[in-house]
XYZ file of C-alpha atoms in Angstrom:
662
model
C -20.369 -41.342 12.767
C -18.154 -40.906 9.745
C -17.287 -37.364 8.747
C -18.499 -35.734 5.522
C -15.995 -34.930 2.839
C -16.421 -31.222 3.649
C -15.551 -31.825 7.333
C -12.536 -33.931 6.376
C -11.481 -31.219 3.962
C -11.578 -28.746 6.843
C -9.488 -31.147 8.924
C -6.916 -31.300 6.099
C -6.321 -27.516 6.492
C -5.863 -28.041 10.298
C -3.482 -31.002 9.893
C -1.279 -29.408 7.244
C -1.082 -26.189 9.296
C -0.175 -28.003 12.505
C 2.386 -30.168 10.698
C 4.099 -27.253 9.018
C 4.284 -25.168 12.182
C 5.582 -28.165 14.119
C 8.302 -28.936 11.546
C 9.401 -25.317 11.580
C 9.111 -25.233 15.335
C 7.758 -21.726 14.823
C 4.441 -20.194 13.876
C 0.823 -19.586 15.008
C -1.435 -22.601 14.983
C -4.344 -21.103 16.890
C -5.965 -19.149 13.989
C -5.645 -21.895 11.367
C -7.174 -24.462 13.697
C -10.065 -22.252 14.807
C -10.835 -20.490 11.530
C -10.419 -23.469 9.144
C -14.211 -24.127 8.844
C -14.978 -20.536 7.919
C -12.104 -20.325 5.442
C -13.044 -23.624 3.772
C -16.690 -22.623 3.542
C -15.803 -19.305 1.936
C -13.275 -20.667 -0.574
C -15.217 -23.846 -1.500
C -18.873 -22.800 -1.232
C -18.997 -19.094 -2.021
C -15.937 -17.364 -3.325
C -15.298 -16.988 -7.051
C -11.688 -17.763 -7.819
C -9.763 -19.852 -10.312
C -6.517 -21.469 -9.250
C -5.561 -21.891 -12.981
C -5.667 -18.096 -13.351
C -4.989 -16.381 -10.041
C -4.952 -12.967 -11.614
C -8.462 -13.190 -13.229
C -9.725 -9.614 -13.066
C -13.197 -10.437 -11.740
C -12.104 -12.897 -9.018
C -13.338 -12.338 -5.525
C -10.450 -11.046 -3.300
C -9.532 -12.675 -0.054
C -7.231 -11.049 2.490
C -5.931 -12.752 5.591
C -5.636 -9.703 7.824
C -4.427 -11.871 10.734
C -1.301 -12.620 8.742
C 0.261 -14.558 11.604
C -2.169 -17.392 10.730
C -0.490 -17.705 7.344
C -0.565 -21.552 7.285
C -4.293 -21.271 6.957
C -3.812 -19.495 3.633
C -0.915 -21.667 2.466
C -2.938 -24.837 3.175
C -5.819 -23.462 1.134
C -3.495 -22.511 -1.712
C -1.957 -25.946 -1.673
C -5.148 -27.876 -1.512
C -6.936 -25.823 -4.190
C -3.991 -26.180 -6.567
C -2.412 -22.696 -6.662
C 1.046 -24.209 -7.107
C 2.220 -24.557 -3.529
C 3.570 -28.102 -3.014
C 3.893 -30.272 0.064
C 7.570 -29.494 -0.033
C 6.697 -25.770 0.127
C 4.510 -26.417 3.145
C 7.182 -28.433 4.803
C 9.631 -25.500 4.334
C 7.328 -23.115 6.186
C 9.259 -20.149 7.527
C 12.539 -21.332 6.041
C 14.884 -19.079 4.113
C 13.914 -18.673 0.474
C 10.670 -20.722 0.776
C 7.369 -19.766 -0.760
C 5.766 -19.978 2.632
C 7.264 -17.171 4.701
C 6.114 -16.418 8.245
C 3.482 -13.900 7.074
C 1.897 -13.827 3.641
C 3.842 -11.749 1.108
C 2.333 -10.267 -2.034
C 4.321 -11.054 -5.228
C 6.195 -13.751 -3.398
C 3.483 -16.398 -3.140
C 0.925 -17.009 -5.901
C -2.563 -16.355 -4.554
C -1.588 -14.024 -1.815
C -3.533 -10.757 -2.473
C -1.759 -8.570 0.089
C 1.189 -8.647 2.422
C -0.229 -8.810 5.975
C 1.108 -9.110 9.450
C 0.716 -5.702 11.040
C -2.699 -6.315 12.524
C -5.520 -4.282 11.074
C -3.637 -3.396 7.925
C -5.371 -6.191 5.922
C -8.747 -4.842 7.064
C -7.962 -1.383 5.667
C -6.520 -2.726 2.444
C -9.662 -4.751 1.935
C -11.628 -1.459 2.165
C -9.393 -0.138 -0.636
C -10.030 -3.170 -2.797
C -13.777 -2.779 -2.272
C -13.609 0.907 -3.161
C -11.761 0.053 -6.402
C -14.347 -2.573 -7.324
C -17.229 -0.094 -6.672
C -15.612 2.577 -8.771
C -14.598 0.334 -11.680
C -18.130 -1.189 -11.690
C -19.666 2.242 -11.909
C -17.285 3.112 -14.742
C -17.473 0.011 -16.890
C -20.666 -1.931 -16.240
C -23.500 -1.685 -18.657
C -26.966 -3.124 -18.658
C -26.712 -6.910 -18.819
C -22.938 -6.647 -18.736
C -21.688 -6.641 -15.122
C -18.072 -7.092 -16.071
C -16.890 -5.796 -12.698
C -18.826 -7.707 -10.096
C -16.900 -9.287 -7.312
C -16.594 -9.292 -3.513
C -13.830 -8.539 -1.140
C -13.526 -10.844 1.894
C -11.246 -10.178 4.744
C -10.561 -12.441 7.756
C -9.090 -11.327 11.035
C -9.461 -11.637 14.751
C -9.618 -9.639 17.925
C -6.216 -8.079 17.398
C -7.306 -6.645 14.031
C -10.398 -5.226 15.711
C -8.341 -3.607 18.485
C -6.005 -1.776 16.176
C -7.054 1.797 15.436
C -6.482 1.464 11.711
C -9.555 -0.801 11.482
C -11.765 1.762 13.215
C -10.678 4.367 10.659
C -11.139 2.134 7.645
C -14.467 0.609 8.587
C -15.911 3.986 9.489
C -15.168 5.076 5.917
C -16.465 1.778 4.501
C -19.828 2.229 6.159
C -20.055 5.832 4.996
C -19.297 4.760 1.429
C -21.807 1.867 1.506
C -19.234 -0.692 0.263
C -21.830 -3.499 0.027
C -19.377 -5.973 -1.582
C -17.063 -5.807 1.414
C -17.582 -8.703 3.846
C -15.627 -8.986 7.083
C -15.204 -12.391 8.718
C -14.390 -11.840 12.404
C -12.669 -14.815 13.945
C -13.977 -14.121 17.434
C -12.358 -16.340 19.979
C -11.876 -14.017 23.018
C -8.151 -14.789 23.240
C -5.098 -12.605 22.705
C -1.410 -13.316 23.411
C -1.581 -12.189 27.064
C -4.735 -14.085 27.817
C -8.499 -13.465 27.631
C -9.384 -10.347 25.625
C -11.393 -9.042 28.592
C -8.159 -7.801 30.163
C -8.082 -4.986 27.585
C -11.035 -5.332 25.204
C -14.603 -5.425 26.477
C -16.517 -3.361 23.904
C -19.317 -4.752 21.785
C -17.704 -5.115 18.376
C -21.143 -5.789 16.831
C -22.531 -2.501 18.141
C -19.499 -0.607 16.902
C -20.001 -2.040 13.373
C -23.691 -1.206 13.567
C -22.636 2.367 14.303
C -20.307 2.262 11.266
C -23.320 1.429 9.129
C -22.553 -2.256 8.567
C -24.972 -5.170 8.447
C -23.980 -7.285 11.404
C -24.425 -11.055 11.568
C -23.325 -13.669 14.114
C -22.508 -17.350 13.801
C -22.533 -18.929 17.253
C -20.799 -22.156 16.275
C -17.633 -21.565 14.194
C -17.632 -25.257 13.144
C -21.129 -25.129 11.600
C -20.341 -24.993 7.867
C -23.993 -24.550 6.888
C -24.473 -21.655 9.323
C -21.328 -19.957 8.080
C -22.398 -20.275 4.471
C -25.880 -18.995 5.245
C -24.376 -15.966 6.939
C -22.075 -15.148 4.030
C -25.001 -15.493 1.603
C -27.070 -13.157 3.767
C -24.188 -10.684 3.752
C -24.054 -10.807 0.000
C -27.798 -10.198 -0.211
C -27.430 -6.735 1.410
C -26.768 -4.400 -1.546
C -26.529 -1.178 0.458
C -24.231 -1.888 3.342
C -20.900 -3.693 3.994
C -21.276 -6.671 6.274
C -19.478 -8.024 9.344
C -19.937 -11.608 10.369
C -18.798 -12.437 13.891
C -17.955 -16.122 13.904
C -17.497 -17.551 17.414
C -14.548 -19.915 17.324
C -12.153 -21.630 19.659
C -8.467 -20.833 19.170
C -6.568 -24.035 18.599
C -9.765 -25.946 17.928
C -9.346 -29.676 17.885
C -6.218 -29.864 20.010
C -7.364 -31.100 23.443
C -4.544 -29.510 25.478
C -4.475 -26.216 23.599
C -8.067 -25.464 22.584
C -9.280 -22.105 23.895
C -5.949 -21.231 25.455
C -3.622 -18.238 24.820
C -0.708 -20.660 24.385
C -2.309 -21.877 21.146
C -1.731 -18.494 19.540
C 1.947 -18.150 18.752
C 3.841 -21.380 19.446
C 3.933 -24.859 17.926
C 1.504 -27.295 19.466
C 4.241 -29.821 20.328
C 4.731 -33.309 18.934
C 2.438 -34.976 21.474
C -0.270 -32.435 20.961
C -0.102 -32.739 17.180
C -0.592 -36.516 17.631
C -3.542 -35.750 19.961
C -5.009 -33.424 17.318
C -4.888 -36.247 14.741
C -6.554 -38.687 17.155
C -9.242 -36.150 18.188
C -10.058 -35.308 14.582
C -10.054 -38.973 13.603
C -7.387 -38.306 10.996
C -6.477 -41.498 9.237
C -2.773 -40.918 8.714
C 0.037 -40.546 11.306
C 2.471 -39.424 8.544
C 3.096 -35.639 8.583
C 1.766 -33.780 5.504
C -0.138 -36.846 4.212
C -3.630 -36.021 2.866
C -5.950 -38.772 1.560
C -6.590 -38.823 -2.171
C -10.295 -38.348 -1.902
C -9.759 -35.050 -0.112
C -7.484 -33.830 -2.906
C -10.145 -35.016 -5.354
C -12.752 -32.898 -3.547
C -10.602 -29.760 -3.785
C -9.871 -30.456 -7.419
C -13.547 -30.869 -8.283
C -14.359 -27.603 -6.560
C -11.529 -25.854 -8.373
C -12.798 -27.153 -11.703
C -16.225 -25.628 -11.002
C -14.564 -22.348 -10.097
C -12.811 -22.323 -13.478
C -16.265 -22.580 -15.124
C -17.232 -19.332 -13.481
C -14.315 -17.556 -15.115
C -15.098 -19.167 -18.453
C -18.617 -17.726 -18.237
C -17.170 -14.275 -17.396
C -14.742 -14.525 -20.349
C -17.700 -15.092 -22.658
C -19.531 -12.169 -21.136
C -16.467 -9.935 -21.452
C -15.954 -10.997 -25.074
C -19.539 -10.009 -25.935
C -18.995 -6.723 -23.960
C -15.977 -5.973 -26.163
C -17.984 -6.438 -29.268
C -20.974 -4.337 -28.145
C -18.939 -1.579 -26.457
C -15.624 -1.292 -28.273
C -15.007 2.191 -26.824
C -15.337 0.815 -23.342
C -13.100 -2.140 -24.140
C -10.467 0.388 -25.358
C -10.843 2.333 -22.113
C -10.536 -0.911 -20.117
C -7.285 -1.667 -21.905
C -6.062 1.810 -21.121
C -6.916 1.500 -17.428
C -5.054 -1.812 -17.228
C -2.003 -0.651 -19.183
C 0.794 0.126 -16.729
C 2.545 2.231 -19.311
C -0.394 4.587 -19.980
C 1.568 7.532 -18.590
C 4.693 6.932 -20.673
C 3.855 9.929 -22.872
C 4.577 12.344 -20.067
C 8.350 12.326 -20.492
C 8.015 13.680 -23.998
C 5.075 16.004 -23.252
C 6.661 19.486 -23.551
C 3.511 21.249 -22.338
C 3.536 19.197 -19.153
C 7.154 20.118 -18.482
C 6.583 23.792 -19.061
C 3.303 24.600 -17.331
C 4.824 27.435 -15.306
C 7.271 30.308 -15.865
C 6.756 32.311 -12.720
C 7.430 31.563 -8.991
C 5.044 28.985 -7.619
C 4.620 26.808 -4.614
C 5.366 23.246 -5.729
C 2.058 22.141 -4.101
C 0.290 24.529 -6.583
C 2.388 23.240 -9.418
C 1.441 19.652 -8.518
C -2.238 20.581 -8.365
C -2.176 21.922 -11.908
C -0.261 18.842 -13.060
C -2.807 16.524 -11.489
C -5.565 18.334 -13.435
C -3.468 18.215 -16.593
C -2.910 14.482 -16.192
C -6.481 13.503 -15.202
C -7.750 13.893 -18.782
C -4.881 11.960 -20.226
C -4.607 9.233 -17.528
C -8.258 8.369 -16.975
C -7.574 5.867 -14.163
C -5.926 8.501 -11.981
C -7.849 8.115 -8.697
C -7.080 9.788 -5.500
C -7.563 12.326 -2.741
C -6.478 13.503 0.677
C -7.038 13.148 4.420
C -9.423 16.133 4.499
C -6.787 18.476 3.108
C -7.374 18.759 -0.666
C -7.651 22.599 -0.595
C -4.245 22.708 1.068
C -2.509 19.846 -0.719
C -3.973 20.853 -4.051
C -4.926 17.331 -4.947
C -8.557 17.784 -6.106
C -9.312 16.876 -9.739
C -11.741 19.459 -11.120
C -14.871 18.184 -12.789
C -14.002 14.595 -12.030
C -16.658 14.095 -9.378
C -16.463 12.811 -5.864
C -16.356 9.130 -5.078
C -19.237 8.464 -2.637
C -21.983 6.001 -1.867
C -24.265 7.925 -4.229
C -21.655 8.683 -6.940
C -19.138 5.849 -7.085
C -18.089 6.943 -10.511
C -16.318 9.970 -9.023
C -12.559 9.991 -9.048
C -11.836 12.281 -6.047
C -11.484 10.414 -2.788
C -12.324 11.941 0.564
C -10.611 9.903 3.290
C -11.581 12.147 6.187
C -8.987 12.770 8.913
C -7.635 9.217 8.728
C -4.041 9.251 7.528
C -3.050 5.793 8.585
C -6.006 4.022 6.955
C -5.743 6.312 3.939
C -2.346 4.931 3.102
C -3.572 1.342 3.604
C -6.665 1.907 1.541
C -4.421 3.428 -1.173
C -2.397 0.183 -1.033
C -5.611 -1.830 -1.452
C -6.657 0.202 -4.488
C -3.212 -0.418 -5.985
C -3.385 -4.127 -5.256
C -6.821 -4.421 -6.875
C -5.513 -3.301 -10.200
C -6.874 -1.089 -12.920
C -6.355 2.263 -11.085
C -3.457 4.617 -10.534
C -4.117 5.938 -7.007
C -2.603 8.718 -4.978
C -3.088 9.832 -1.400
C -2.209 13.076 0.321
C -1.607 14.894 3.625
C 0.821 17.328 5.178
C 4.382 16.082 5.169
C 4.738 16.187 8.901
C 1.845 13.719 9.180
C 3.796 11.182 7.174
C 4.500 9.911 10.719
C 0.907 8.674 10.698
C 1.297 7.286 7.162
C 4.683 5.533 7.557
C 3.619 1.978 8.624
C 1.473 1.614 5.544
C 4.050 3.336 3.294
C 6.408 0.643 4.510
C 3.926 -1.960 3.273
C 3.748 -0.165 -0.080
C 7.478 -0.485 -0.409
C 7.543 -4.115 0.800
C 4.795 -5.109 -1.656
C 6.417 -3.178 -4.491
C 3.238 -1.298 -5.476
C 3.379 2.143 -7.025
C 1.167 4.171 -4.709
C 1.896 7.889 -4.895
C 2.039 9.955 -1.762
C 1.582 13.769 -2.137
C 3.059 15.270 1.010
C 2.898 19.079 1.231
C 4.145 21.829 3.566
C 7.587 20.446 3.415
C 9.677 22.423 5.852
C 9.933 25.245 8.358
C 8.473 27.269 5.495
C 5.050 26.197 6.996
C 5.746 29.169 9.289
C 3.141 30.277 11.714
C 1.724 26.769 12.437
C 4.820 26.132 14.419
C 6.933 23.061 15.290
C 3.969 20.592 15.520
C 3.411 21.186 11.793
C 6.992 21.691 10.625
C 8.674 18.447 9.431
C 12.281 17.959 10.453
C 13.214 14.249 10.469
C 10.464 12.911 8.200
C 12.364 13.026 4.952
C 15.278 11.054 6.524
C 12.676 8.516 7.673
C 11.214 8.118 4.146
C 14.723 7.939 2.565
C 15.568 5.133 5.001
C 12.745 2.982 3.579
C 14.014 0.469 1.023
C 12.228 0.608 -2.317
C 10.535 3.939 -1.513
C 11.481 7.076 -3.515
C 10.978 10.509 -2.035
C 11.219 13.571 -4.372
C 11.608 17.052 -2.997
C 11.487 19.167 -6.137
C 12.980 22.671 -6.397
C 10.615 24.014 -9.028
C 7.938 23.150 -11.557
C 10.094 21.107 -13.906
C 11.457 19.009 -11.071
C 7.870 18.511 -9.958
C 7.064 17.289 -13.409
C 9.934 14.844 -13.135
C 8.542 13.591 -9.813
C 5.075 13.027 -11.290
C 6.526 11.495 -14.453
C 8.420 8.990 -12.355
C 5.501 8.275 -10.005
C 2.918 7.657 -12.750
C 5.289 5.438 -14.696
C 6.505 3.359 -11.787
C 5.363 -0.200 -11.612
C 7.094 -1.418 -8.440
C 8.242 1.575 -6.492
C 6.003 3.838 -4.355
C 6.799 7.500 -4.593
C 6.387 10.525 -2.353
C 6.257 14.055 -3.644
C 7.453 16.462 -0.923
C 6.059 19.860 -1.849
C 6.411 23.410 -0.661
C 3.811 25.777 0.753
C 5.807 28.923 -0.246
C 6.485 30.081 -3.741
C 9.748 28.930 -5.385
C 11.360 30.423 -8.523
C 11.609 28.517 -11.759
C 15.332 27.707 -12.037
C 17.544 27.949 -15.115
C 18.849 24.554 -16.053
C 16.213 22.526 -14.251
C 14.361 19.753 -16.086
C 14.637 16.165 -17.095
C 17.928 15.777 -15.355
C 15.807 15.343 -12.294
C 14.779 11.945 -13.621
C 18.247 10.814 -12.598
C 17.506 11.922 -8.978
C 20.436 14.348 -8.883
C 22.084 16.423 -11.601
C 24.253 19.479 -12.326
C 22.023 22.520 -12.189
C 24.695 25.281 -12.382
C 28.232 24.198 -13.168
C 31.656 25.485 -12.404
C 33.762 26.881 -15.220
C 36.587 24.592 -14.081
C 36.978 20.965 -14.939
C 37.244 20.285 -11.243
C 35.056 22.583 -9.166
C 36.365 24.310 -6.094
C 33.307 23.203 -4.151
C 30.083 21.266 -4.445
C 26.815 22.772 -3.258
C 24.154 20.026 -2.989
C 20.589 21.025 -2.170
C 16.973 19.997 -2.460
C 13.608 21.731 -2.726
C 13.309 25.350 -1.612
C 17.065 25.458 -0.660
C 18.316 24.965 -4.206
C 17.778 28.606 -4.850
C 20.007 29.396 -1.877
C 22.721 27.249 -3.395
C 22.357 29.034 -6.704
C 22.663 32.435 -5.066
C 25.613 31.251 -2.987
C 27.454 30.106 -6.106
C 27.165 33.585 -7.577
C 28.485 35.198 -4.423
C 31.369 32.748 -4.208
C 32.222 33.298 -7.847
C 32.548 37.010 -7.087
C 35.173 36.018 -4.452
C 37.016 33.826 -6.938
C 35.587 30.530 -5.698
C 34.066 28.446 -8.523
C 31.440 26.113 -7.176
C 29.036 23.626 -8.754
C 25.408 23.383 -7.746
C 23.874 19.985 -7.767
C 20.124 19.644 -7.299
C 19.244 16.379 -5.574
C 15.455 16.021 -5.664
C 15.581 12.275 -5.094
C 18.526 10.657 -3.376
C 17.100 7.169 -3.904
C 16.950 7.606 -7.689
C 20.437 9.191 -7.779
C 21.813 6.179 -5.955
C 20.423 3.899 -8.743
C 22.530 5.654 -11.363
C 25.771 4.160 -12.733
C 28.922 4.816 -10.723
C 30.328 6.820 -13.694
C 27.421 9.234 -13.690
C 27.517 9.716 -9.886
C 31.256 10.427 -10.124
C 30.650 12.888 -12.958
C 28.117 14.809 -10.893
C 29.908 14.511 -7.505
C 33.594 14.020 -8.268
C 35.340 12.343 -5.411
C 38.316 14.696 -5.886
C 36.229 17.586 -4.617
C 36.056 17.370 -0.815
C 34.771 20.840 -0.144
C 31.084 20.086 0.023
C 27.999 21.729 1.518
C 24.558 20.092 1.885
C 21.599 22.489 2.111
C 18.156 21.312 3.272
C 15.793 22.862 5.766
C 15.448 19.530 7.511
C 17.673 17.240 9.598
C 21.189 16.426 8.385
C 20.692 12.693 9.059
C 21.797 10.700 5.957
C 23.622 13.538 4.257
C 26.990 12.096 5.220
C 27.036 9.901 2.112
C 27.254 13.068 -0.070
C 29.149 15.567 2.067
C 31.469 13.186 3.814
C 32.792 13.536 7.326
C 34.457 16.913 6.627
C 31.681 18.584 4.650
C 29.258 21.132 6.149
C 25.469 21.047 6.389
C 23.181 23.985 6.380
C 19.848 22.959 7.794
C 18.015 22.078 10.967
C 19.469 20.670 14.213
C 16.271 20.796 16.255
C 12.563 21.457 15.941
C 11.081 24.443 14.303
C 9.269 27.453 15.736
C 6.146 29.539 15.107
C 6.591 32.639 12.969
C 6.559 33.842 9.328
C 8.358 31.290 7.148
C 10.895 33.774 5.732
C 11.919 34.859 9.214
C 12.343 31.299 10.316
C 14.873 30.586 7.622
C 16.884 33.588 8.891
C 16.419 32.632 12.510
C 17.685 29.120 11.932
C 20.556 30.253 9.743
C 19.392 28.640 6.520
C 20.511 31.455 4.212
C 22.676 32.229 1.206
C 25.295 33.724 3.468
C 25.394 30.582 5.623
C 26.133 28.455 2.506
C 28.878 30.814 1.483
C 30.376 30.769 4.964
C 30.229 26.930 4.989
C 32.318 26.768 1.824
C 34.838 29.347 3.004
C 35.236 27.589 6.348
C 36.358 24.442 4.566
C 38.719 26.334 2.220
């Protein structure tokens, strides 16, 4: 019996995927072969998207959480006309190609999120669904559902095993994200063999406990059953949905179907030929797809474009009827809507007395919230401590999706991924928050923020041994070095209110760089000379009277005041030092060589770095002969002030470090 055009279109995904992986001699054919029917059904029969305008605001989002199966997505993007060519597919996994090993946001048109770390895509999808729900509550009016789209995420057993998915889906159920639909490619196989060696739970029951609608498709090749399940999921307007689709890994390849070896290695030339024969594929030539299949995809894409045209007409009428909402929409979608902050004198001068920088940041958030209406964020159950709550802005919940304060619960890892998803969705300026020491839990998703070049802001408080009595488990030591090591991730550790203003000014105006604000628990004085110089990352806070200083004192955060006090003591002894505040090493490194030489003249070799954290990475500024005043091990439990004395992070220690070099 001849195959339908839909079935042959599914086979095209399989063949292209197998050919690309075989040519590269690298990749993961198992997922594309098994999940092709579900992916085709979703993209062709259900999902609203327009290849001619991949950034249409009201498109449905699709995230391939099992990013190792990237050829599934690349085949879809090629066949639907998103711009990927056959040559692109044939260059799969090659240097500089548009088809890298795992999908990369910004790199390949149509890729909504960078995926690969299993489970991350699941959590980012939750963030996208949260963004949709909030924006719909903000902008929709009767008969004008201008924000009305779904978020679909596809992943397998590995995504379900990772703890991040537990965290994220627990929150999704709590929030009633009814436009989140999870497609579970359930094939009972992982790299080491059958999943029963390590994974025997009932995933369906777990999702029921989360508060999801749960559906099951017994035959993952049954296109009608898959479509019916997705439509049933969409019909539930109170709960997110999970559809378990029973598939066979490596489906269609006789020697590999259902076997662990199908997961992460090419099928082999003979097995690709056997796949063709088994599917009844009419061409032996690699990457050759019959014209009628291309015509089918083009016809579907043309109908998808009509959906956007209808939305455009709706949105045009919305603009006419609600001009104030249209203006707000434009403000939400304007990446430069915080540009005013740099010239806002009130913002830069909110404090004149000693304050903890976490308190300073809290007041700034509440100052900005009325001027940047799409500021949207919260913490991992720590808002009273991290000072990240926006007063009178409401709480985002199932019942009140218009609220702007997010409650992530004690879920740091998924919080960061969800923040990424909110960023990726567009229209909102999100921030997330926890204690700085717990950036260890946050880091994998912060790395994705940096890799995707999205400007998520991380508010990380309790920045040093100043935490005090909570002891070494809560006192960060190596965490700032870790964040500084991340490419395209800028960590600010401000010394006072004006430097905190600089950090927020940078963060809210960033378009491609995620930012961390590393903030103190203890009060810090407002320093003479601080201010917009911090926007260069490092600057001269208190200068020597000499053209060439006798010494350079370089410090961050709460230790800048120690450097200032040390300079005064040194001056009394006839040693004329310069104090350089270095709130953001990454930003300082971006400055022209002339500026960096002006601030840190190479002729001055007597240098002291001061930071109540590890010395790792400071060599670039203090050299091999400079001294460091900071931590060499973990902290201790006791009053913060006493800990600074106990560990020798004092003004006298800075003075001694200079004199030792002289």
